[in-house]
Coordinates of C-alpha atoms and ligand atoms in Angstrom, one line a residue:
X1 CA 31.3 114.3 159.1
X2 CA 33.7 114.8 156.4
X3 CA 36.0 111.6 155.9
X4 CA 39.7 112.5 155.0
X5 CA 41.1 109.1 152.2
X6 CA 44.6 109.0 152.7
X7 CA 46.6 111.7 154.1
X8 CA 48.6 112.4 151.0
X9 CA 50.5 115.6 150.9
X10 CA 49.7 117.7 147.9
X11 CA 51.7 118.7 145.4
X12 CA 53.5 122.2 144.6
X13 CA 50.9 122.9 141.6
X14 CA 52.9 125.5 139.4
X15 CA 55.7 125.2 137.2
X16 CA 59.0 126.9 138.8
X17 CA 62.4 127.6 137.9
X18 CA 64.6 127.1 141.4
X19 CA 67.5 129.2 141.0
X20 CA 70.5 129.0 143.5
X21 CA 72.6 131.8 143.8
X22 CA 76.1 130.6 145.9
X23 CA 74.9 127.3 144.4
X24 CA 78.6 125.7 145.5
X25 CA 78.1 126.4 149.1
X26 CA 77.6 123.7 151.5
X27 CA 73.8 124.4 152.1
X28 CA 73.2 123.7 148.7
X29 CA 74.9 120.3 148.9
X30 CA 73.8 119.3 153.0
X31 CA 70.7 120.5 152.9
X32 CA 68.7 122.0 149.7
X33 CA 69.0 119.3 147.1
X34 CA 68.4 116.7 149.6
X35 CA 65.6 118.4 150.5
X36 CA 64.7 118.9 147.0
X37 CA 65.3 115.3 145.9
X38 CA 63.3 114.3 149.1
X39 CA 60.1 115.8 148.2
X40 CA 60.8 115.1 144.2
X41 CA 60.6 111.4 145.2
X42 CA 57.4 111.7 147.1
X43 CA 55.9 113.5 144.3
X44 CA 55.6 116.7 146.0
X45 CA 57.4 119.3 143.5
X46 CA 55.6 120.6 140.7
X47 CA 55.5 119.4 137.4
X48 CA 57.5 120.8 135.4
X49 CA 60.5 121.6 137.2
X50 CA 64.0 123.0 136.8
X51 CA 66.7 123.7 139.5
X52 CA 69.4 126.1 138.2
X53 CA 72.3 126.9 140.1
X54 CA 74.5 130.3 139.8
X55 CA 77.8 130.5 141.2
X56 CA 81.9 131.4 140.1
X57 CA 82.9 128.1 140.4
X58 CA 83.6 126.3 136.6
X59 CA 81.0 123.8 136.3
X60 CA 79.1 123.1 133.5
X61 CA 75.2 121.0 133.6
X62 CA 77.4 117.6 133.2
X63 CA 79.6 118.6 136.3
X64 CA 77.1 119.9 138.5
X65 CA 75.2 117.0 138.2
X66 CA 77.7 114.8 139.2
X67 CA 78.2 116.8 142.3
X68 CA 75.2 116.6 143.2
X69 CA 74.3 113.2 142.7
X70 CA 76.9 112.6 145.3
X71 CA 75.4 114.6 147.8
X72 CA 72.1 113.3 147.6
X73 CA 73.4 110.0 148.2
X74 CA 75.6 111.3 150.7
X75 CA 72.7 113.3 152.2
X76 CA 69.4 111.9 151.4
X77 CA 66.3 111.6 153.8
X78 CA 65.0 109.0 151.8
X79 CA 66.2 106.2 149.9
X80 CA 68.1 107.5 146.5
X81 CA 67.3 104.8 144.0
X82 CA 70.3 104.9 140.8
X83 CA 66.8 106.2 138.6
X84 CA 65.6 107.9 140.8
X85 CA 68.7 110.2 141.6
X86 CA 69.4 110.2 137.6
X87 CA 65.9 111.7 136.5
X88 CA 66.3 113.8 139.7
X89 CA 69.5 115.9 138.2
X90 CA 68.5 115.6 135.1
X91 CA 66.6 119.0 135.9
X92 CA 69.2 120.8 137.0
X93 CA 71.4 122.8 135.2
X94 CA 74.6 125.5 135.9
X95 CA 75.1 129.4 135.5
X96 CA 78.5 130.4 135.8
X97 CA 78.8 133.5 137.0
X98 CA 79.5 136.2 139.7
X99 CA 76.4 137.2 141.9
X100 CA 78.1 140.8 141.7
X101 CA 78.2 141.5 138.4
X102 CA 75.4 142.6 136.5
X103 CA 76.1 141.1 132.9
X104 CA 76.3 138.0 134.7
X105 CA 72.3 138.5 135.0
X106 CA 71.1 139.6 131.3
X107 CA 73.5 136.0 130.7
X108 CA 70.7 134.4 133.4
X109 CA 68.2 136.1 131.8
X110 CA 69.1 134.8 128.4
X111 CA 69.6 131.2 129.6
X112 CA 66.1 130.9 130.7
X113 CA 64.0 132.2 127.9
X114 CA 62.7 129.1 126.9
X115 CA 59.8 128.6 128.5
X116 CA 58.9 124.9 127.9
X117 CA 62.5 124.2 129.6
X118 CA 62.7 126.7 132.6
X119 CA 58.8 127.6 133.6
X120 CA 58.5 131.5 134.1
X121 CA 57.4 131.3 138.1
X122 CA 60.9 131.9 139.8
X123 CA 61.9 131.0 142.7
X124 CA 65.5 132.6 144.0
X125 CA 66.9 131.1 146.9
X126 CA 69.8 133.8 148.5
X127 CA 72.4 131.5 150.1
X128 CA 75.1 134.3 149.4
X129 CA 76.7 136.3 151.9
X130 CA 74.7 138.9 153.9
X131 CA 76.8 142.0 152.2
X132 CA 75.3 140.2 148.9
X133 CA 71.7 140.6 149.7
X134 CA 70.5 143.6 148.0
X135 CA 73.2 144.5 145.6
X136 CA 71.6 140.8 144.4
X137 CA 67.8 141.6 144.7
X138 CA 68.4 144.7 142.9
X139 CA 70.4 142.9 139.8
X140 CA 67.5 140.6 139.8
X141 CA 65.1 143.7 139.1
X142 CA 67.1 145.2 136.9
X143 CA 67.5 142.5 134.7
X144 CA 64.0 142.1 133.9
X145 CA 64.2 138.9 136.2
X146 CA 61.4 139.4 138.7
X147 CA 57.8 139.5 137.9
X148 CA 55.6 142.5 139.3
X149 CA 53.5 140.8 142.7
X150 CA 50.5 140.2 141.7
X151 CA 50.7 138.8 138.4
X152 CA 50.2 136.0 135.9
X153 CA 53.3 134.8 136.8
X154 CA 55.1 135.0 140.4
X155 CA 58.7 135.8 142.0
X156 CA 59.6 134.5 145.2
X157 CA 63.1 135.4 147.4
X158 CA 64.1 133.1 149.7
X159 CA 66.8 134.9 152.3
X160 CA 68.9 133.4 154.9
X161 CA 69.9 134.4 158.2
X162 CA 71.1 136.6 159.4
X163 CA 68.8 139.1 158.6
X164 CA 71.8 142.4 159.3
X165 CA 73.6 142.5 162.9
X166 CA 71.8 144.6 165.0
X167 CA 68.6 146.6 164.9
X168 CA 69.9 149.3 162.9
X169 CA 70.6 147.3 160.0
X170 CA 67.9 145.0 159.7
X171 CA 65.9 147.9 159.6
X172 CA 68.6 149.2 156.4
X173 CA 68.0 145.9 154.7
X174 CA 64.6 145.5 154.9
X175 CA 64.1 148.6 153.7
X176 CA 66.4 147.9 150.7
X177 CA 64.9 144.9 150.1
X178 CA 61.5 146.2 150.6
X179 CA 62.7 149.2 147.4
X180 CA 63.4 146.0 144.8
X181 CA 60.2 143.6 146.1
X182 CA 56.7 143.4 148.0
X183 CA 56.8 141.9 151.4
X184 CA 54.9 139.0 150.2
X185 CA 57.6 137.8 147.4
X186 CA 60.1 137.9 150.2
X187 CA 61.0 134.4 152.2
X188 CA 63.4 135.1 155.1
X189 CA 64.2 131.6 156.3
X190 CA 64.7 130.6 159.6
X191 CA 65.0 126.9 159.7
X192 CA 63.4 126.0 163.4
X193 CA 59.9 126.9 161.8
X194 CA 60.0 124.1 159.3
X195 CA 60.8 121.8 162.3
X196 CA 57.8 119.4 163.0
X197 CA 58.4 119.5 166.8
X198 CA 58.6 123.4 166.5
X199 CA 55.2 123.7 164.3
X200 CA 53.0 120.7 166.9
X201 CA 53.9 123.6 169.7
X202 CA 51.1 125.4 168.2
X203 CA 49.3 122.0 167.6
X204 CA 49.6 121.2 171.1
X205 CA 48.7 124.1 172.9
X206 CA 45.5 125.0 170.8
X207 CA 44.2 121.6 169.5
X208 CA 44.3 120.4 173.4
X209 CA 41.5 122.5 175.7
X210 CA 43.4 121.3 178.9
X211 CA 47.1 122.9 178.6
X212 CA 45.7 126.3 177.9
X213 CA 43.7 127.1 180.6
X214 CA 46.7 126.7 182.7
X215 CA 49.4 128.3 180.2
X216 CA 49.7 132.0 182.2
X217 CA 51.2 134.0 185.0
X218 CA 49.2 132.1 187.9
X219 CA 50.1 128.3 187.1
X220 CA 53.5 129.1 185.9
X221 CA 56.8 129.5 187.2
X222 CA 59.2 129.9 184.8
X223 CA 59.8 129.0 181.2
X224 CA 63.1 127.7 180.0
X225 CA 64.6 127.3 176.6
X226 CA 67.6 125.6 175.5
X227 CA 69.5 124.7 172.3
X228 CA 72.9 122.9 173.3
X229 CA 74.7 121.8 170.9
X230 CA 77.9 119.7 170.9
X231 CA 80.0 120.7 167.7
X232 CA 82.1 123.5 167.5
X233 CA 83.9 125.3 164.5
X234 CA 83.6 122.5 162.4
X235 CA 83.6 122.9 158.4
X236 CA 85.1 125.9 158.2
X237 CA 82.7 128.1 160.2
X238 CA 84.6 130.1 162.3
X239 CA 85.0 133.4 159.8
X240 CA 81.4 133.3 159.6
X241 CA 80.4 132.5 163.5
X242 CA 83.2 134.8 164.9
X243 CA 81.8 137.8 163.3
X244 CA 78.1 136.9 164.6
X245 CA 78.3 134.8 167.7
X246 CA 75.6 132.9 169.7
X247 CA 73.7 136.0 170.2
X248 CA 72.9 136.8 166.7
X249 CA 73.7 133.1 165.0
X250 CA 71.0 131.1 167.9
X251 CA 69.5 133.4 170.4
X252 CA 67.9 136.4 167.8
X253 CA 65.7 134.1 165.8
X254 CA 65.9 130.6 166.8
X255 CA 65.3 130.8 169.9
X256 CA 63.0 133.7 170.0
X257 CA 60.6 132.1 167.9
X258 CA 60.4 129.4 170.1
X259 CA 59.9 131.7 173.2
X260 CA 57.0 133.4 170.8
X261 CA 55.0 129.8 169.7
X262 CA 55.1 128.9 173.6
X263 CA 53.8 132.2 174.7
X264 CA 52.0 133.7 172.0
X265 CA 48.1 134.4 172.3
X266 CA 46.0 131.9 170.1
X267 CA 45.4 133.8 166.5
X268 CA 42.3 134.2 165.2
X269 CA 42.7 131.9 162.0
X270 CA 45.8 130.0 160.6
X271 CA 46.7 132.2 158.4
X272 CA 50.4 133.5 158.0
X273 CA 49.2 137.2 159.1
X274 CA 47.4 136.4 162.3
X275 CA 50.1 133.5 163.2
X276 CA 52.7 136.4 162.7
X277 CA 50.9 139.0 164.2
X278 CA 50.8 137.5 167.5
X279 CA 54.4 136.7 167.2
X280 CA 55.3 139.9 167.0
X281 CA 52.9 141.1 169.9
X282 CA 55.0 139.0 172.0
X283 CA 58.2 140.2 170.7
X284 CA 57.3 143.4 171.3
X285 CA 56.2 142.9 175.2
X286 CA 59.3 140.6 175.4
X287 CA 62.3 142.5 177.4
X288 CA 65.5 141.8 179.6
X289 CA 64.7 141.2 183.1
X290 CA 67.2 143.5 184.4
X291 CA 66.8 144.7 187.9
X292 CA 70.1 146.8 188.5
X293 CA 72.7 145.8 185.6
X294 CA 73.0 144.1 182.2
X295 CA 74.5 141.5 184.3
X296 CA 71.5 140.5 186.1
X297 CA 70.0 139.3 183.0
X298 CA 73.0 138.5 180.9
X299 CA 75.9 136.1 180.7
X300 CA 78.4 135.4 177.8
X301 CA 81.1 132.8 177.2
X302 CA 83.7 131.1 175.7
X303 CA 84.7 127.8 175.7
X304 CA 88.3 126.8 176.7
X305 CA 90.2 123.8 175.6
X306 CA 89.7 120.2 177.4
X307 CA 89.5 117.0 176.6
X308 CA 86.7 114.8 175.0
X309 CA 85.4 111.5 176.3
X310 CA 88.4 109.5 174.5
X311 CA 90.9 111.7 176.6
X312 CA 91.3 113.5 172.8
X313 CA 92.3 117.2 172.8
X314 CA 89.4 119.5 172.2
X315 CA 90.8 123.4 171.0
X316 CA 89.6 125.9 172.8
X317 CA 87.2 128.6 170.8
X318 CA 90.4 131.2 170.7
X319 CA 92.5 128.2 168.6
X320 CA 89.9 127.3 166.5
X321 CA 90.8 127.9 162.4
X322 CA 89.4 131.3 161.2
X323 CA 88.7 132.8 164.9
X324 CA 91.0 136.0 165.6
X325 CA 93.0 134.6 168.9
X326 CA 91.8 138.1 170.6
X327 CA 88.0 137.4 170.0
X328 CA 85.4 138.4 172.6
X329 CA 82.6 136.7 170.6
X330 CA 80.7 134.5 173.1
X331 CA 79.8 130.7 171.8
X332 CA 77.2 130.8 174.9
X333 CA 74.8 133.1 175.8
X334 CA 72.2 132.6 178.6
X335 CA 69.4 135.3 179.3
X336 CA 66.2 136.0 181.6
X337 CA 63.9 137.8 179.9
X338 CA 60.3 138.9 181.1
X339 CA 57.4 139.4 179.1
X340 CA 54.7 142.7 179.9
X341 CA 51.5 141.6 179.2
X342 CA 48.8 140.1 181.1
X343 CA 49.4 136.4 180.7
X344 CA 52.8 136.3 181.3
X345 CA 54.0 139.4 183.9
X346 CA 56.1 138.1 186.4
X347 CA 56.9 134.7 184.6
X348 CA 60.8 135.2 184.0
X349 CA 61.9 133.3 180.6
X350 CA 65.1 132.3 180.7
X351 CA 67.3 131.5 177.2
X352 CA 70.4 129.9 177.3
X353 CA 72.4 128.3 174.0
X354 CA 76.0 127.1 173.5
X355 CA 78.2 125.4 171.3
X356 CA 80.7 122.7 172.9
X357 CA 78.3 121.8 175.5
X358 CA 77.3 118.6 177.1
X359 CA 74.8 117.1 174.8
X360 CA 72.9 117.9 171.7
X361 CA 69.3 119.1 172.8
X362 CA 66.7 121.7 172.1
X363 CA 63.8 121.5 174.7
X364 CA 61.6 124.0 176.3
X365 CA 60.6 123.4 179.7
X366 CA 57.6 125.2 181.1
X367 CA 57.8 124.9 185.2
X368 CA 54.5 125.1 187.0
X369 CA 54.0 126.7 190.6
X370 CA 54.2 124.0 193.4
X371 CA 50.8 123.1 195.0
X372 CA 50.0 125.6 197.6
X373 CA 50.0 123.4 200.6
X374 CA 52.5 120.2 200.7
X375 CA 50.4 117.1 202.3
X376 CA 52.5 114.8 200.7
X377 CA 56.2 113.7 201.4
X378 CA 58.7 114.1 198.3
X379 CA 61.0 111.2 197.5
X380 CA 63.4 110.9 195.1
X381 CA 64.8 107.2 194.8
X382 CA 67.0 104.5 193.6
X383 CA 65.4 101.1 193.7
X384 CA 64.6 100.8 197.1
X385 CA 66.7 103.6 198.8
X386 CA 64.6 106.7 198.9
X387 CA 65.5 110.6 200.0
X388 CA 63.4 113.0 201.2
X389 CA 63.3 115.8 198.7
X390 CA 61.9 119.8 198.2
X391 CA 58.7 119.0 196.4
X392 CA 59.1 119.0 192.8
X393 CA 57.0 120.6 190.4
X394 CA 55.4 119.5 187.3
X395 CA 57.2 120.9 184.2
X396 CA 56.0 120.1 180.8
X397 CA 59.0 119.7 178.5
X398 CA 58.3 120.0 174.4
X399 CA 61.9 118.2 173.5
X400 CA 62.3 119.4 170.1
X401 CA 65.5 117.6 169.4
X402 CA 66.8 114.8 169.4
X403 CA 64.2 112.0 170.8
X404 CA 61.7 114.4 169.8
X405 CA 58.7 114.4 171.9
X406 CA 56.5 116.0 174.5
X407 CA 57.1 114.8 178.3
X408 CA 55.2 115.9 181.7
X409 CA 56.7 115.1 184.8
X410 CA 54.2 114.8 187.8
X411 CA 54.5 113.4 191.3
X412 CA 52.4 110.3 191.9
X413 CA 51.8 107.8 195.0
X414 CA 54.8 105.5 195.1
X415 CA 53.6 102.2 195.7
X416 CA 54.1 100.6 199.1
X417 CA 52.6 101.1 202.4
X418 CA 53.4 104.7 202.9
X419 CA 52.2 108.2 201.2
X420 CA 55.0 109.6 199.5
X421 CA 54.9 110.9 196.1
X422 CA 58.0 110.6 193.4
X423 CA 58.2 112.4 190.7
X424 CA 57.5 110.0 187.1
X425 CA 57.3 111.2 183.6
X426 CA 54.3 110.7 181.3
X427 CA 55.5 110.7 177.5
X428 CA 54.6 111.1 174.3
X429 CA 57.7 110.2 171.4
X430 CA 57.2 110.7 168.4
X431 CA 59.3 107.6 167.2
X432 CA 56.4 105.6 169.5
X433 CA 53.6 107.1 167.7
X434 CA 54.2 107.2 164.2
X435 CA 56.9 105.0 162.2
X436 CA 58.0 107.6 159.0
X437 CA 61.2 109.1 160.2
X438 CA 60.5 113.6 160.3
X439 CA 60.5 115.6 157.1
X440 CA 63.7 117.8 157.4
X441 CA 63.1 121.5 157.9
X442 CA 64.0 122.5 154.5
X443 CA 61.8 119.8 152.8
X444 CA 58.7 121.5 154.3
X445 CA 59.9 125.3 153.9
X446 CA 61.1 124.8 150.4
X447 CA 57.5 123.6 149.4
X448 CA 55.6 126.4 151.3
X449 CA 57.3 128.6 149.5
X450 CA 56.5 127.1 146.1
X451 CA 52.9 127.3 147.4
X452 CA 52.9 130.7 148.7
X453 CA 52.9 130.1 151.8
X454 CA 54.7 132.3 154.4
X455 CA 53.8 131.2 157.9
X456 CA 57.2 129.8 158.9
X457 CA 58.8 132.6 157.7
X458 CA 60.0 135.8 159.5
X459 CA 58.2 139.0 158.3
X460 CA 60.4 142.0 157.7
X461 CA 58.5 143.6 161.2
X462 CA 59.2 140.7 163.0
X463 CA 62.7 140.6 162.1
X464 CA 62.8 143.8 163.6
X465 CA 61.4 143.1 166.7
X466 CA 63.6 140.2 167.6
X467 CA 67.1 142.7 167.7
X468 CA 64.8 144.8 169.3
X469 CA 64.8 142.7 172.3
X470 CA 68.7 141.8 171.8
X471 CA 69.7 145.3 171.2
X472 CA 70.6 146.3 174.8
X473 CA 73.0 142.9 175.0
X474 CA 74.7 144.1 172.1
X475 CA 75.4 147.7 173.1
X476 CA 76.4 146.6 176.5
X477 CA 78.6 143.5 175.9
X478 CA 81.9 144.7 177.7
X479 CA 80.0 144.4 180.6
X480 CA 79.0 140.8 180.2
X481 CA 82.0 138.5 179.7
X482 CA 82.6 136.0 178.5
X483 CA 83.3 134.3 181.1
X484 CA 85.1 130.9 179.9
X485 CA 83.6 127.3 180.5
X486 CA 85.0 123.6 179.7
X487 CA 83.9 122.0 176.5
X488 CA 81.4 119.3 177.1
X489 CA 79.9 121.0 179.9
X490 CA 76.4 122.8 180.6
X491 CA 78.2 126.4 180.1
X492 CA 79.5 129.0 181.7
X493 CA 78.2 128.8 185.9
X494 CA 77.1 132.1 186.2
X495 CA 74.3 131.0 184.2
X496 CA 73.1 129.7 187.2
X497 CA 72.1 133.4 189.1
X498 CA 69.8 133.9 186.2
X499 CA 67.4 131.7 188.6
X500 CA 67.8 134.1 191.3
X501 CA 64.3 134.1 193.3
X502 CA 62.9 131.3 191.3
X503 CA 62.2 128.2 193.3
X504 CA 64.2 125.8 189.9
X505 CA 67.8 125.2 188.0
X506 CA 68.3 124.1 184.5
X507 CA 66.5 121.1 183.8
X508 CA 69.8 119.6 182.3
X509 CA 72.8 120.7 184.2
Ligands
BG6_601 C1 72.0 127.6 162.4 C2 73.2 128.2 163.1 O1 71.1 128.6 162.1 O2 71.5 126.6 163.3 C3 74.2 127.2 163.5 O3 73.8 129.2 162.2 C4 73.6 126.1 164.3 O4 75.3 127.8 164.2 C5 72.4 125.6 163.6 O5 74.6 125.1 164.4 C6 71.6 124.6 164.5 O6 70.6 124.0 163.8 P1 70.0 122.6 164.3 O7 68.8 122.4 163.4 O8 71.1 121.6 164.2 O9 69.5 122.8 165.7

């Protein structure tokens, strides 16, 4: 049997010139060069290296540095050592310039002709506005700055979300992206992939041969998936989130994908094709389980003002900086969705995400069917006191964030002189298991794409299919809300009829 030494992670072999374009934005400062610096420390990033970012702002090399110094101690993963942080930004250098203007490119172009200071395999990383995309992608080409696929030397595009607003223009920019680059030089983020919790889903349900079997229309009841968070229009967000809303920001891509590595067939091979394939399979079987009207499958809303915990004031979404005070764009959207294919007909899959709300949590809960015949009393207790209960199901619950971790509940003899059965949990944390803390989702997808790797990422077909199953929401939203709900609460309570003729409620309510 083969014996694996230690289980180092391997290194980003080729040389790479990282450029940033909107390299003064916050992602750039939260989140990519902490990630960067994160997997710099652990030796993980090729050698050599250069990070260069583009942006209007007036910075020069000195002054960008400095900035980001500051966020990397501000931001860091890892402990940021004075050297290490020093020789870190000592790679990375500034382009001033507008992401508009083409002259602003040939001036790119120029600045990285030396090859022994920026290596010619280029790496572009989009964190621009959506309207930027392809005028962007197409200055790129033009200025001689992106290598045919294929070659001696390689262009990657990394893209954030959102990938356009509705079908219709998805399809419009993939297609102009798709004029300027191949598919597979094209990196369209969406950050829940690069999640460890989100990846062992996979892990978990093909690695294990007892889950599977088990996994389909005749063992389970429902699905549900949620992603609660408690923040609101923090930092500046609101332009951005009220022309998008929970729909498009969450509900599109996060939490699709999650619905398609819980439900999707097992693939063939790992490979990024036959991973995405069967993604898309599922996204193209996945549809609104609407019996009579949008409503039955739908509900928006809004949250209102209240207070917080400390009795503090909390603005309501229609006060919040940057939000039009008219705004129908929902902050929570909850839908039932069914899937048509043989594993899953019948199984209703219900979505539901929210800013404002009562915790911070992403979990998916798979419900299994009761036992068909109930020998055993249910109780549900407090130390001694017990209540006769509806028998409860088991439900396995993949709790993706925080206290990640994978929990079954199941009913078991409680001990004492009589036959009942109370529901306990069976757990698995990762903070029990293993001691490193997680690598943060932009630590692993940064590296994959230095290696070529697109598995976590959304293919431009796959894009497509995920408005395909949001479409109808958006044509149709007059007719769904919102409704309004109380910060700090589970949502709006219509929420609740999505469970009409299922036996269960939100597992967090
Ligand atoms: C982003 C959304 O994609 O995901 C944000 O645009 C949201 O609105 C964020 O807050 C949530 O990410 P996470 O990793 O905190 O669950």
């Amino acid at each position: 049997m083969p014996v694996l030494g230690t289980l180092g992670e391997s290194r980003a072999s080729e040389p790479v010139t990282i450029v940033i374009l909107g390299a003064s934005g916050d992602l750039t400062h939260r989140k990519l060069i902490p990630a960067l610096f994160a997997s710099f420390v652990q030796g993980l990033l090729p050698e050599p290296f250069a990070i260069v970012g583009f942006a209007r702002r007036d910075y020069d090399d000195a002054s960008f540095r400095v900035l980001l110094a500051e966020s990397i101690r501000q931001f860091s993963r890892l402990p940021a050592s004075d050297d290490s942080v020093v020789r870190f930004v000592e790679t990375i250098h500034y382009h001033k310039g507008d992401v508009s203007d083409p002259a602003a490119y040939d001036r790119l172009k120029e600045a990285l002709s030396d090859p022994s200071l920026f290596p010619p395999n280029r790496l572009f990383y989009l964190s621009i506005m959506p309207s930027l995309f392809e005028g962007a992608v197409r200055l790129l080409r033009e200025a001689g700055l992106v290598a045919a696929p294929g070659g001696r030397q390689w262009t990657r595009v990394v893209i954030e979300k959102p990938f356009g607003r509705d079908l219709e223009s998805a399809r419009r920019l993939n297609a102009d992206l798709l004029r300027h680059l191949d598919e597979s030089q094209i990196f369209r983020i969406d950050h829940y992939l690069g999640k460890e919790t989100v990846q062992n889903i996979l892990s978990f349900r093909f690695a294990n041969a007892i889950f599977e079997p088990v996994f389909n229309r005749t063992y389970v009841d429902h699905i549900q998936i949620t992603a609660a968070e408690t923040v609101g229009m923090e930092m500046g967000r609101g332009g951005y989130y009220d022309e998008y809303g929970a729909i498009r920001d969450m509900v599109t891509n996060h939490l699709l994908q999650l619905l398609c590595l819980v439900t999707m067939e097992p693939p063939g091979d790992l490979s990024a094709e036959s991973i995405r394939n069967e993604k898309v399979k599922i996204l193209n079987a996945a549809r609104l389980d609407i019996r009579a009207e949008i409503a039955d499958a739908v509900v928006r809303g809004q949250y209102a003002s209240g207070s917080g915990g400390d009795g503090r004031r909390i603005k309501g979404y229609l006060e919040e900086e940057r939000i039009d005070p008219r705004s129908t764009t929902e902050t929570f959207a909850a839908l039932r969705l069914r899937i048509e294919n043989w594993r899953w007909a019948g199984v209703p899959i219900l979505l539901r995400t929210g800013k404002r709300m009562a915790k911070k949590t992403t979990e998916i809960a798979v419900q299994f069917k009761v036992p068909p015949l109930q020998l055993f009393q249910q109780v549900e207790c407090e130390d001694d006191v017990c209540d006769i209960t509806r028998i409860k199901p088991n439900t396995l619950i993949f709790q993706i964030q925080p206290n990640e971790g994978i929990f079954l509940r199941l009913g078991t003899k409680r001990p004492g002189m009589r036959f009942v059965v109370e529901d306990v949990k069976m757990d698995f944390s990762y903070s029990g298991t293993w001691s490193k803390s997680l690598p943060e989702a932009y630590e692993r997808l940064l590296l994959d794409t230095l290696r070529g790797d697109s598995t976590l990422f959304t293919r431009s077909d796959e894009v497509e299919a995920e408005w395909r199953v949001v479409q109808p929401i958006l044509d149709h939203q007059k007719e769904i809300g919102p409704g309004t709900y109380p910060p700090g609460s589970w949502g709006v309570q219509e929420a609740d009829w999505l469970f009409h003729g299922l036996e269960g409620r939100w597992i967090n309510k």
